[in-house]
Coordinates of N, CA and C in Angstrom, one line a residue:
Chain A
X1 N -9.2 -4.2 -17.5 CA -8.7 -4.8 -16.3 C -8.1 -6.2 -16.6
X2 N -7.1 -6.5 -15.7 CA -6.7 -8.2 -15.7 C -7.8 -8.8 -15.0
X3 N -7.8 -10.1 -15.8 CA -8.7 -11.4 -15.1 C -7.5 -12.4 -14.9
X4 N -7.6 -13.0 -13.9 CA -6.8 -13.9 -13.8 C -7.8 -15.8 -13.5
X5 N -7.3 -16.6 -13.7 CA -7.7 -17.9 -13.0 C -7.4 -18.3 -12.3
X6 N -7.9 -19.5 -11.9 CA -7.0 -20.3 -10.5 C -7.4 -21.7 -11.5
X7 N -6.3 -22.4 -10.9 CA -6.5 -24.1 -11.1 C -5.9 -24.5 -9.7
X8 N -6.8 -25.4 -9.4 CA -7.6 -26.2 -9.6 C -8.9 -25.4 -8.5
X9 N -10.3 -25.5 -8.7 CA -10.9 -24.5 -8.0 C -11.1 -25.3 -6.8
X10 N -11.1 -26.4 -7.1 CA -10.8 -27.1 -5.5 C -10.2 -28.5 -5.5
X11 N -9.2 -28.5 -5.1 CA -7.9 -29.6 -4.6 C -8.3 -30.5 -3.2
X12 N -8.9 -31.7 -3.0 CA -8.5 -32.5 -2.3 C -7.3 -33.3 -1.7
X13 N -7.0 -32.8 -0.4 CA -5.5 -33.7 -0.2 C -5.4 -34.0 1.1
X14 N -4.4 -34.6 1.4 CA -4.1 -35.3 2.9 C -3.0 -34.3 3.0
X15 N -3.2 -34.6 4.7 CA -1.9 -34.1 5.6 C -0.8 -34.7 4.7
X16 N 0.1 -34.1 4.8 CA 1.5 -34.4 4.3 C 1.8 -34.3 2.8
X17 N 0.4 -34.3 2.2 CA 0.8 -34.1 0.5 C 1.4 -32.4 0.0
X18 N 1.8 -32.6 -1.1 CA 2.8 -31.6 -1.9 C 1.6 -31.0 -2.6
X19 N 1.2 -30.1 -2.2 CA 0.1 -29.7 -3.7 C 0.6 -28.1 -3.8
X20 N 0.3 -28.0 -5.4 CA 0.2 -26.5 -6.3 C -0.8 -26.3 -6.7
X21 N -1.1 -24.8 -6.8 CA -2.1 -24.1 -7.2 C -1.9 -22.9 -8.2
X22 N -2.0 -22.9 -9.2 CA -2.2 -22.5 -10.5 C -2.9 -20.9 -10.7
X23 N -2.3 -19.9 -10.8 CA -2.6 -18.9 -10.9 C -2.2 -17.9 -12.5
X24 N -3.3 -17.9 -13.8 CA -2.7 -17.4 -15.2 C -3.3 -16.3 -15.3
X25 N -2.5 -15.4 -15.4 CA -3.0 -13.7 -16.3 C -3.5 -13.5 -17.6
X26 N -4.4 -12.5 -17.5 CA -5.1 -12.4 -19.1 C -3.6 -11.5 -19.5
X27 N -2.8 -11.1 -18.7 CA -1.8 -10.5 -19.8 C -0.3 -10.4 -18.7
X28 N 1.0 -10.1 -19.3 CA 1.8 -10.2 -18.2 C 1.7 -9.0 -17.1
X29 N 2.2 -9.7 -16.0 CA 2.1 -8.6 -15.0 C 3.9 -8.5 -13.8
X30 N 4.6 -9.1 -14.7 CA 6.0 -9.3 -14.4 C 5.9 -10.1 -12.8
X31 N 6.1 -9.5 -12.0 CA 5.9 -10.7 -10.8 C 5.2 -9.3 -9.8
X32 N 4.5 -8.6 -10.3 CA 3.7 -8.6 -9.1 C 2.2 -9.2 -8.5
X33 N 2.6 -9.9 -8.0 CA 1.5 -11.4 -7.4 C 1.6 -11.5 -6.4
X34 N 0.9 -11.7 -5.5 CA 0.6 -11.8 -4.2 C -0.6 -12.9 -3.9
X35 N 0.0 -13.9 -2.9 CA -0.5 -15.3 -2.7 C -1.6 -15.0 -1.0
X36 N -2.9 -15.2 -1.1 CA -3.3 -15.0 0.5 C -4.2 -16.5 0.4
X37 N -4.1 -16.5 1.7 CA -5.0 -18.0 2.4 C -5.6 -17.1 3.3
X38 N -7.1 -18.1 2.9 CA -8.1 -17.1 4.0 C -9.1 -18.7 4.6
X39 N -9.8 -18.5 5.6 CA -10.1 -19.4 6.2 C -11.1 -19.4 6.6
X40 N -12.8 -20.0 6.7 CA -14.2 -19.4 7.0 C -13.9 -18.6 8.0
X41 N -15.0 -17.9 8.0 CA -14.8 -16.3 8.7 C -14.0 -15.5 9.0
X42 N -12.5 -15.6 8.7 CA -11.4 -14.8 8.6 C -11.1 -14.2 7.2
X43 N -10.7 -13.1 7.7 CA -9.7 -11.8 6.6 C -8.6 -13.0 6.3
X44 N -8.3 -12.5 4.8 CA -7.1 -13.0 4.1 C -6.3 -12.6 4.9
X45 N -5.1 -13.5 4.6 CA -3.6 -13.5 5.1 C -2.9 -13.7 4.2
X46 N -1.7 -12.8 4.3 CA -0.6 -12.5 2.9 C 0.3 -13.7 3.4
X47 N 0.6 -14.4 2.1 CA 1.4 -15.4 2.1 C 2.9 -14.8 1.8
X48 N 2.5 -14.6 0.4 CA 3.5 -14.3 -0.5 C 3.4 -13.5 -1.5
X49 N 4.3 -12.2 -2.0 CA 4.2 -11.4 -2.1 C 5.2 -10.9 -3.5
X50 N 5.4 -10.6 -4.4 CA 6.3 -10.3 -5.5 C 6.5 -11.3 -5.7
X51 N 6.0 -12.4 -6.3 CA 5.5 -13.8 -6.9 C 6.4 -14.7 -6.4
X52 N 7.3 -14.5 -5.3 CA 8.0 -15.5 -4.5 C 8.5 -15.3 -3.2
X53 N 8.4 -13.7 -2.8 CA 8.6 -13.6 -1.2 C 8.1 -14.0 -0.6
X54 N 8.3 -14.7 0.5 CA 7.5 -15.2 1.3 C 7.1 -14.2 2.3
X55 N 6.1 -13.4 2.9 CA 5.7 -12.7 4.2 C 6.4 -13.3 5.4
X56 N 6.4 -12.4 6.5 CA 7.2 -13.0 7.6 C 6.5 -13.5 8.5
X57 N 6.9 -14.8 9.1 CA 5.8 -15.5 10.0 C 5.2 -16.5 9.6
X58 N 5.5 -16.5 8.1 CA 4.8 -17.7 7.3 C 5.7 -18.9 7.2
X59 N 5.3 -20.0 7.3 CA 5.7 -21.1 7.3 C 6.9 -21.6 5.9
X60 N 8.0 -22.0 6.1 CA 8.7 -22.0 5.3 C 8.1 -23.5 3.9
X61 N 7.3 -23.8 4.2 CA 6.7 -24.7 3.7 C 5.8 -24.5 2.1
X62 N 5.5 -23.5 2.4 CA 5.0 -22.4 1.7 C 5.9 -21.7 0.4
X63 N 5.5 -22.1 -0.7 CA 6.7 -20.9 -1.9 C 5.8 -20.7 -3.0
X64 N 6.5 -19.7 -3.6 CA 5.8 -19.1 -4.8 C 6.7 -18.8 -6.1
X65 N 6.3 -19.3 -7.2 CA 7.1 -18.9 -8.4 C 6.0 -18.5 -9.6
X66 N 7.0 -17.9 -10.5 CA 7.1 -17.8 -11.7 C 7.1 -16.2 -12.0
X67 N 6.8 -15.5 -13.5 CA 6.1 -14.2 -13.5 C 5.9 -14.2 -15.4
X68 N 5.3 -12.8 -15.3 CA 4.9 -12.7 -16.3 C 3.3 -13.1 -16.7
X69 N 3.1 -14.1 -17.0 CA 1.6 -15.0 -16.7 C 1.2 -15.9 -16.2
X70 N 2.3 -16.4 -15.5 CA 1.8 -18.1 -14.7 C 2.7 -17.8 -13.6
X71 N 2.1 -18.2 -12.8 CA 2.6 -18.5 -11.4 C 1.8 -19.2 -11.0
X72 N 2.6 -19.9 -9.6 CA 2.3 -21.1 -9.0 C 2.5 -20.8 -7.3
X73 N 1.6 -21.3 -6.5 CA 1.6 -21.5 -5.2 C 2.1 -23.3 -4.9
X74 N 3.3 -23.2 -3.6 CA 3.0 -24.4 -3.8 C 3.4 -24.8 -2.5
X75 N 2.5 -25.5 -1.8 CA 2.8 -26.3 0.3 C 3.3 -27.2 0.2
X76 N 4.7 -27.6 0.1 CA 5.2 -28.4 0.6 C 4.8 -30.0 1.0
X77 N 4.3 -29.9 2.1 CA 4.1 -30.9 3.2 C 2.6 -29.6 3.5
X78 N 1.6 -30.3 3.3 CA 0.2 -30.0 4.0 C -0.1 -30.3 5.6
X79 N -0.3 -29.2 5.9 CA -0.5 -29.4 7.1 C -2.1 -29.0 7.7
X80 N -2.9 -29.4 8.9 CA -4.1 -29.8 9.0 C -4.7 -28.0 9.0
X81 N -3.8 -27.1 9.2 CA -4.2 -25.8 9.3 C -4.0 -25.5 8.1
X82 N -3.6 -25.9 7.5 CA -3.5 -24.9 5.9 C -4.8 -25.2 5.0
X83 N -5.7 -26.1 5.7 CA -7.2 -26.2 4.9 C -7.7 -25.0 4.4
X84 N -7.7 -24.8 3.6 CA -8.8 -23.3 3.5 C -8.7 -22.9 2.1
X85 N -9.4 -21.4 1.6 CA -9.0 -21.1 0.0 C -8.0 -20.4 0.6
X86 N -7.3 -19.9 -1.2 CA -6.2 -19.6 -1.5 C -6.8 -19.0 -3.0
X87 N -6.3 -17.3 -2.9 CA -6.6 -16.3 -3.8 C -5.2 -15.8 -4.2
X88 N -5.0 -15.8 -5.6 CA -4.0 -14.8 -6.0 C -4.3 -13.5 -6.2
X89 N -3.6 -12.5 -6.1 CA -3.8 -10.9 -6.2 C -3.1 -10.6 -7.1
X90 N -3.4 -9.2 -8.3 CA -2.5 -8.7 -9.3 C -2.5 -7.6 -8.8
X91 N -1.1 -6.7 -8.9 CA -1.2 -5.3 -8.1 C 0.1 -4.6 -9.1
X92 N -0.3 -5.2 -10.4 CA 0.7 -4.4 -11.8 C -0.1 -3.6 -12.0
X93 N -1.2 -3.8 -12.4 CA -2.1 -3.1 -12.8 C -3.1 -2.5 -12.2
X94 N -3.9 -1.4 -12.4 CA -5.0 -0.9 -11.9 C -6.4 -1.3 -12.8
X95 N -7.1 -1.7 -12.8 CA -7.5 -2.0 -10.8 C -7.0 -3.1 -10.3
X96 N -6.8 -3.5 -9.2 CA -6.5 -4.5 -8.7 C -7.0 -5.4 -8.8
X97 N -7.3 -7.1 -9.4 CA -7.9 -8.0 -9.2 C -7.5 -9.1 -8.3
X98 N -8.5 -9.8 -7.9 CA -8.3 -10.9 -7.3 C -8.5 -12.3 -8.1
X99 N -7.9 -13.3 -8.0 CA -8.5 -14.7 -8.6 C -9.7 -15.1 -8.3
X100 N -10.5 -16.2 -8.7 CA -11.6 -16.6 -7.8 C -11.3 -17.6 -6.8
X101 N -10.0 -18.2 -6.7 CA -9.8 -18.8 -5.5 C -9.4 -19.9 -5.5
X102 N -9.4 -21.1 -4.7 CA -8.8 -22.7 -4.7 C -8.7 -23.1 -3.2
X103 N -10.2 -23.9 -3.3 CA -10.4 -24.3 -2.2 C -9.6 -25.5 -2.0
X104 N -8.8 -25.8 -1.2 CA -8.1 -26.7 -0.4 C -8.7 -27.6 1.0
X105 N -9.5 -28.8 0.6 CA -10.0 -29.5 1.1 C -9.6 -30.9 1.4
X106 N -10.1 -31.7 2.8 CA -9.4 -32.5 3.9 C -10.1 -33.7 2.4
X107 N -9.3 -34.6 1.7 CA -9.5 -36.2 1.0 C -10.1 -37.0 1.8
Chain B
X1 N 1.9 -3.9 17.7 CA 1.7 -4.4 16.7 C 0.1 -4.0 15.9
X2 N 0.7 -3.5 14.3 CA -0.6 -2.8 13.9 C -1.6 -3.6 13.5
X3 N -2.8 -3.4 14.2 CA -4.3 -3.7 14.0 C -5.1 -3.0 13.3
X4 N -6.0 -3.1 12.4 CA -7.0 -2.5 12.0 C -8.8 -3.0 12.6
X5 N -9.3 -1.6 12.3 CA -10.6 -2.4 13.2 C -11.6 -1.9 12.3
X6 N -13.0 -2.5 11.7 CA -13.9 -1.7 10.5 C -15.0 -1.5 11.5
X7 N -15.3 -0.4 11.5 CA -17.0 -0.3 12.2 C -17.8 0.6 11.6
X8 N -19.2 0.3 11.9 CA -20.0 1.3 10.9 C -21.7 0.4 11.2
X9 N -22.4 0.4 10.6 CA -24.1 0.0 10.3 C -23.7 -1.2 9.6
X10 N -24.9 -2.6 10.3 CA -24.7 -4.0 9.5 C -25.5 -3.7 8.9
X11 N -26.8 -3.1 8.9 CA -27.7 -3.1 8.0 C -27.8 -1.2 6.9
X12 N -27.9 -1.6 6.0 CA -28.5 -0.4 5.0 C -29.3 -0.3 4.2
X13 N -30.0 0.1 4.2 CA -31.6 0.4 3.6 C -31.1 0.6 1.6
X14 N -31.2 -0.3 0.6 CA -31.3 0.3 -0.9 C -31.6 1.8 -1.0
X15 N -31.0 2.3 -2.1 CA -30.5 3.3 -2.7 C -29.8 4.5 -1.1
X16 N -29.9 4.3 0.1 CA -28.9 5.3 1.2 C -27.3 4.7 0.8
X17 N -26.7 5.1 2.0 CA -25.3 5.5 1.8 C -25.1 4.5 2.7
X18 N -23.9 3.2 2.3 CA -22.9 2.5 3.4 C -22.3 3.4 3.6
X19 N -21.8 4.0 5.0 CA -20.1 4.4 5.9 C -19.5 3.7 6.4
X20 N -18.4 3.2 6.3 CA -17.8 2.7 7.3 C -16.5 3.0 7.7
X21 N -16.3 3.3 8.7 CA -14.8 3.6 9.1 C -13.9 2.7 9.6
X22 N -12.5 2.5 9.5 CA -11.5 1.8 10.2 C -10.7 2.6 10.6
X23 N -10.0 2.1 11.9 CA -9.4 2.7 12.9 C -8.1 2.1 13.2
X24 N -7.4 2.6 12.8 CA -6.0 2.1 13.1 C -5.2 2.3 14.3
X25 N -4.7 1.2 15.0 CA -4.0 1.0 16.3 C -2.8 0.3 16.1
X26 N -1.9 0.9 17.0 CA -0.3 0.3 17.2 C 0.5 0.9 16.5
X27 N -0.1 2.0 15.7 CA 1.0 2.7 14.9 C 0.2 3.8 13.8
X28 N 0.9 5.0 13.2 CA 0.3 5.8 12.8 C 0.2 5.7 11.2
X29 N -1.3 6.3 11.2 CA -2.1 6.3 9.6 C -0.8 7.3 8.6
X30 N -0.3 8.0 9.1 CA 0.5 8.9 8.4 C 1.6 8.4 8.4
X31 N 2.0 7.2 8.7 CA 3.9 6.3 8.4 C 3.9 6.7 6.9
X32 N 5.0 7.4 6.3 CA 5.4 7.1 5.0 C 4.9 6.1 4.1
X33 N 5.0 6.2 3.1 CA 4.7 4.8 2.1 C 3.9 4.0 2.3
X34 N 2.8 4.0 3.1 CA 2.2 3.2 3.5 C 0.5 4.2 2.6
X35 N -0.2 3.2 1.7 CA -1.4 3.3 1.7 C -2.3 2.3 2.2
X36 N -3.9 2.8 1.9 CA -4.7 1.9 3.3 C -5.8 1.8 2.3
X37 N -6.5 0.8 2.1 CA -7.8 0.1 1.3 C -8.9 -0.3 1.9
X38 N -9.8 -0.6 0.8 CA -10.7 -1.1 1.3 C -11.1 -2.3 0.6
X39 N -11.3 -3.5 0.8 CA -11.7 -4.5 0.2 C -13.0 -5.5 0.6
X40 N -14.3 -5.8 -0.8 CA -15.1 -6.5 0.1 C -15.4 -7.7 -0.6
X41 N -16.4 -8.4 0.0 CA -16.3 -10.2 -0.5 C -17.7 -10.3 -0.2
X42 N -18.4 -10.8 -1.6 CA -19.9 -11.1 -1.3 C -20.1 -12.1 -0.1
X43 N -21.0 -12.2 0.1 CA -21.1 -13.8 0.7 C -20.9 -15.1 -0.5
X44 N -20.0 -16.1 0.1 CA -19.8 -17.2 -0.3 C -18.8 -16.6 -2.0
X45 N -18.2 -15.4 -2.3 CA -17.5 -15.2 -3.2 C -16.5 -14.5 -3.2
X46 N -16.1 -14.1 -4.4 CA -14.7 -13.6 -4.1 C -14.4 -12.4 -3.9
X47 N -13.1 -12.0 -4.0 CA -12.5 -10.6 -3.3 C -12.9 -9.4 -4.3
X48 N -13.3 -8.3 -4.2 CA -13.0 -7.4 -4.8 C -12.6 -5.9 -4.1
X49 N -11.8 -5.8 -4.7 CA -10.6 -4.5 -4.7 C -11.8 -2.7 -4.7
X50 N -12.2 -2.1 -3.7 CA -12.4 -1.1 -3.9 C -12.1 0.4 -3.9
X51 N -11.1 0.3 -3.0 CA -10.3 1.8 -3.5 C -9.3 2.0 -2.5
X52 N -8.2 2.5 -2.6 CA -7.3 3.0 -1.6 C -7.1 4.3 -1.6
X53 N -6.0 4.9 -0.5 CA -5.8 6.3 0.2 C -4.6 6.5 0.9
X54 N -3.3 7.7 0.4 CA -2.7 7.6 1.1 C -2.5 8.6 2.1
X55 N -2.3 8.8 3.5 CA -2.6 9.5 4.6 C -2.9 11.4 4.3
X56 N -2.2 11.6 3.0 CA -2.3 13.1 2.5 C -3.5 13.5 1.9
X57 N -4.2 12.0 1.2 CA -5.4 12.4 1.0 C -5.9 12.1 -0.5
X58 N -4.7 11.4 -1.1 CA -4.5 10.7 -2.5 C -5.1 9.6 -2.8
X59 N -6.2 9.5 -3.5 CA -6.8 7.9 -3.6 C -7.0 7.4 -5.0
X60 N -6.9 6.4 -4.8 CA -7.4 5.3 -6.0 C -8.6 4.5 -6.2
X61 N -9.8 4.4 -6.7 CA -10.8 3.8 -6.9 C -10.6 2.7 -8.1
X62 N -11.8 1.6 -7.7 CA -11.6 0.8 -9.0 C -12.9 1.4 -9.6
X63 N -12.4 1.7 -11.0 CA -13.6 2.0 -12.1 C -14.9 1.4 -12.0
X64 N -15.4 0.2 -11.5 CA -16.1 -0.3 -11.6 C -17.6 0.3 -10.4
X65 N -16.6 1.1 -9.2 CA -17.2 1.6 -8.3 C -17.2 3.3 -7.8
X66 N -16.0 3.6 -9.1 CA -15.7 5.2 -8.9 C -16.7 6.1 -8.8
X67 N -18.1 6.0 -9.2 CA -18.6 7.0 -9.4 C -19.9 7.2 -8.0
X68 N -19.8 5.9 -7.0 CA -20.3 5.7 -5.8 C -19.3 5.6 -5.0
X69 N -18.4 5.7 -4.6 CA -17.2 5.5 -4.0 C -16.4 6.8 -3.2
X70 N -16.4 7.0 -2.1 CA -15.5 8.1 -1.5 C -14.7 7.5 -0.6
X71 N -13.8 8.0 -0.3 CA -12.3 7.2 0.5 C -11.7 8.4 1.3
X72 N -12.1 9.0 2.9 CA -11.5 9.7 3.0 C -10.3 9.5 4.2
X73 N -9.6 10.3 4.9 CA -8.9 9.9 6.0 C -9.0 11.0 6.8
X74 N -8.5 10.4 8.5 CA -8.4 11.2 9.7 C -7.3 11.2 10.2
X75 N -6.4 12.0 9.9 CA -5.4 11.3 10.7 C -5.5 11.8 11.8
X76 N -6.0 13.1 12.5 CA -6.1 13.2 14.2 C -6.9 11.9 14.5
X77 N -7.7 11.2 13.8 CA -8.4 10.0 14.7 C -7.5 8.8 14.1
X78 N -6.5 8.9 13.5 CA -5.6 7.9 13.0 C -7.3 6.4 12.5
X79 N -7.8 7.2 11.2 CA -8.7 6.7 10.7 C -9.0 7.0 9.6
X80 N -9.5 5.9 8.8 CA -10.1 6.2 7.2 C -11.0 5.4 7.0
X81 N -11.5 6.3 6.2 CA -13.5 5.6 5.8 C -13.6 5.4 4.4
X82 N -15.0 5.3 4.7 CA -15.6 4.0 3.1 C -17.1 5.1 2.8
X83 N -17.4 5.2 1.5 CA -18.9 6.0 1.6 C -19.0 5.3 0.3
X84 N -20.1 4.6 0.4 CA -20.7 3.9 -0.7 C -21.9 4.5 -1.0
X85 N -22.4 5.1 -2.1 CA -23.9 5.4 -2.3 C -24.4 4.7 -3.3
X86 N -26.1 5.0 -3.0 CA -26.7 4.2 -3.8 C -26.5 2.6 -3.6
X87 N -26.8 2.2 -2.8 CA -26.2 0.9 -2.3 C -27.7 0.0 -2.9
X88 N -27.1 -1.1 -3.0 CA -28.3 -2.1 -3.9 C -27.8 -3.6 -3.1
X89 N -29.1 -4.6 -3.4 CA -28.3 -5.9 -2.4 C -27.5 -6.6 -3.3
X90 N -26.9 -6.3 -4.2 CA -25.3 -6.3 -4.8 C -24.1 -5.9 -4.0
X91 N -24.2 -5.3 -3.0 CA -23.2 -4.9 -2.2 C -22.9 -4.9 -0.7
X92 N -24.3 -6.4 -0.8 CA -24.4 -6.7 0.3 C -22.6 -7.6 0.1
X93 N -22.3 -7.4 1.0 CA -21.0 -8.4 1.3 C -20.2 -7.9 2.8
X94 N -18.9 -8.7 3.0 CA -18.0 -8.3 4.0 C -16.7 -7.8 3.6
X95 N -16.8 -6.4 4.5 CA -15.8 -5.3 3.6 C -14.9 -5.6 4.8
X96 N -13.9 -5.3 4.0 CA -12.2 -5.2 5.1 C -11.7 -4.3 4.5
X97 N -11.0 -3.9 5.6 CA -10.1 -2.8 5.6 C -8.9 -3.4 5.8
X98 N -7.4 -3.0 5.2 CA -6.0 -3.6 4.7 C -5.3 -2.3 4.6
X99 N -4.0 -2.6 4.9 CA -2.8 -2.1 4.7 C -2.0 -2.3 3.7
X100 N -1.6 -1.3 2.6 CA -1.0 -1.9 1.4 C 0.3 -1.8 2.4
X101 N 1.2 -3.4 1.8 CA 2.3 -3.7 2.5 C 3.7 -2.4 2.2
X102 N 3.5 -1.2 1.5 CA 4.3 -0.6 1.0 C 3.3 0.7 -0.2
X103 N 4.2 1.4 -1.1 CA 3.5 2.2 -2.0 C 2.2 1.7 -2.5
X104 N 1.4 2.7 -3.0 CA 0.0 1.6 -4.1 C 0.1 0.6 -4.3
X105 N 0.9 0.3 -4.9 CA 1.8 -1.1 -6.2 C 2.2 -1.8 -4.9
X106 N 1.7 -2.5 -4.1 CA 2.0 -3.4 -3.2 C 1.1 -4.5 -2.9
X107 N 1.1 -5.4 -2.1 CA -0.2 -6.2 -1.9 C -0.4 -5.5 -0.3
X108 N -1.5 -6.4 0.1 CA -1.7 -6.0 1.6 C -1.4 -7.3 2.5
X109 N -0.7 -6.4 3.7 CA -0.2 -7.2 4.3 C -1.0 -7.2 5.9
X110 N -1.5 -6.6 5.9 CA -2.2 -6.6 7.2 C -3.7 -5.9 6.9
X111 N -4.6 -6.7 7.7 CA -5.9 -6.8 7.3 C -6.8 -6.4 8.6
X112 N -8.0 -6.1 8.7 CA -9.0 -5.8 9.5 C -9.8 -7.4 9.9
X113 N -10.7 -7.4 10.5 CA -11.2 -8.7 10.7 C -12.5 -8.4 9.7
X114 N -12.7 -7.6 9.0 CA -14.2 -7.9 8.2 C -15.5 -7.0 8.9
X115 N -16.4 -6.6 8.4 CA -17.6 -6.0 9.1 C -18.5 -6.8 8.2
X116 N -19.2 -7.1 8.3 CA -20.9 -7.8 7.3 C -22.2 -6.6 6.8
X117 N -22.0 -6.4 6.0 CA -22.8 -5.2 6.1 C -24.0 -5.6 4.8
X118 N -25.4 -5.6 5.0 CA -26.5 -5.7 4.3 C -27.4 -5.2 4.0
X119 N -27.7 -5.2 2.3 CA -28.3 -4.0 2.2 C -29.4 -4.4 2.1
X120 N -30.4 -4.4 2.5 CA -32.1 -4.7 2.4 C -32.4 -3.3 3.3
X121 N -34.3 -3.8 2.9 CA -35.6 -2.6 3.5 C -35.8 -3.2 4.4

């Protein structure tokens, strides 16, 4: 199976800051990645999807790059609703994995 | 607009069977290209991937749960279920039910709200 990481496992920031989040593959997986924010007590929500689509409805603030083995999540301008984790998904390979996450917390 | 809904038993007794079903509204389990999962999340950790199904009856398990694992569908009740046996409080967690956004090879783009389901005596 792929393992993937996350950096940083938890990011402190303010409203308005630019932060990225760090997602590396134990092997390439060309760009199929998929970015979700999930929030206490809610089901994930798909951000982003083939390591830089963005899902519809999502905040253009929001983008995603790279492929192969590194990719990146990255929010623009933080806003007070985007507090929460943030899991990358691999869906190249079977089984599916998830990251362990990147909590995104109020500084 | 399509919703999914997970229902079943919060509580299960070690070594019986989790079931749980999701029920899909606003549109049908049989749309083309669309397969439907199941994903669960211990408390306080992270996601893991348990198996998908596409409305014909074709599924995918992850190895790690293949051999306790059944995934079946309805589509007269425009629904698909979860059968976990042998359940241990390892599996205690909150399972959702997801829409892969497209073929297997897709992510999920639309999700269930979660059931909590626990396994103790």
């Amino acid at each position: 199976a792929i393992w993937m990481t996350q950096s940083p496992s938890l990011l402190s920031a303010s409203t308005g800051d630019r932060v990225t989040i760090s997602c590396r593959m134990s092997q390439g997986i060309s760009s199929y990645l998929a970015w979700y924010q999930q929030k206490p007590g809610k089901a994930p929500e798909l951000l982003i999807y083939a390591a830089s689509t963005l899902q519809s409805g999502v905040p253009s603030r929001f983008s995603g790059s790279g492929s192969g083995t590194d990719f990146t999540l990255t929010i623009s301008c933080l806003q007070s609703e985007d507090f929460a984790t943030y899991y990358c998904q691999q869906y190249y390979s079977f089984p599916f994995t998830f990251g362990p996450g990147t909590k995104v917390d109020i500084k | 607009q399509l919703q999914l809904q997970e229902s079943g038993p919060g509580l299960v007794k070690p070594s019986e069977t989790l079931s749980l079903t999701c029920t899909v509204s606003g549109g049908s389990i049989s749309s083309s290209s669309y397969y439907w999962g199941w994903i669960r999340q211990p408390p306080g950790k992270g996601l893991e991937w348990i198996g998908s199904i596409y409305y014909s009856g074709s599924t995918y398990y992850n190895p790690s749960l293949k051999s306790r694992v059944t995934i079946s569908v309805d589509t007269s009740k425009n629904q698909f279920s979860l059968k976990l046996s042998s359940v241990t409080a390892a599996d205690t967690a909150v399972y959702y039910c997801a829409r892969h956004e497209g073929d297997f090879w897709t992510a999920f783009d639309i999700w269930g709200q979660g059931t909590m389901v626990t396994v103790s005596s």
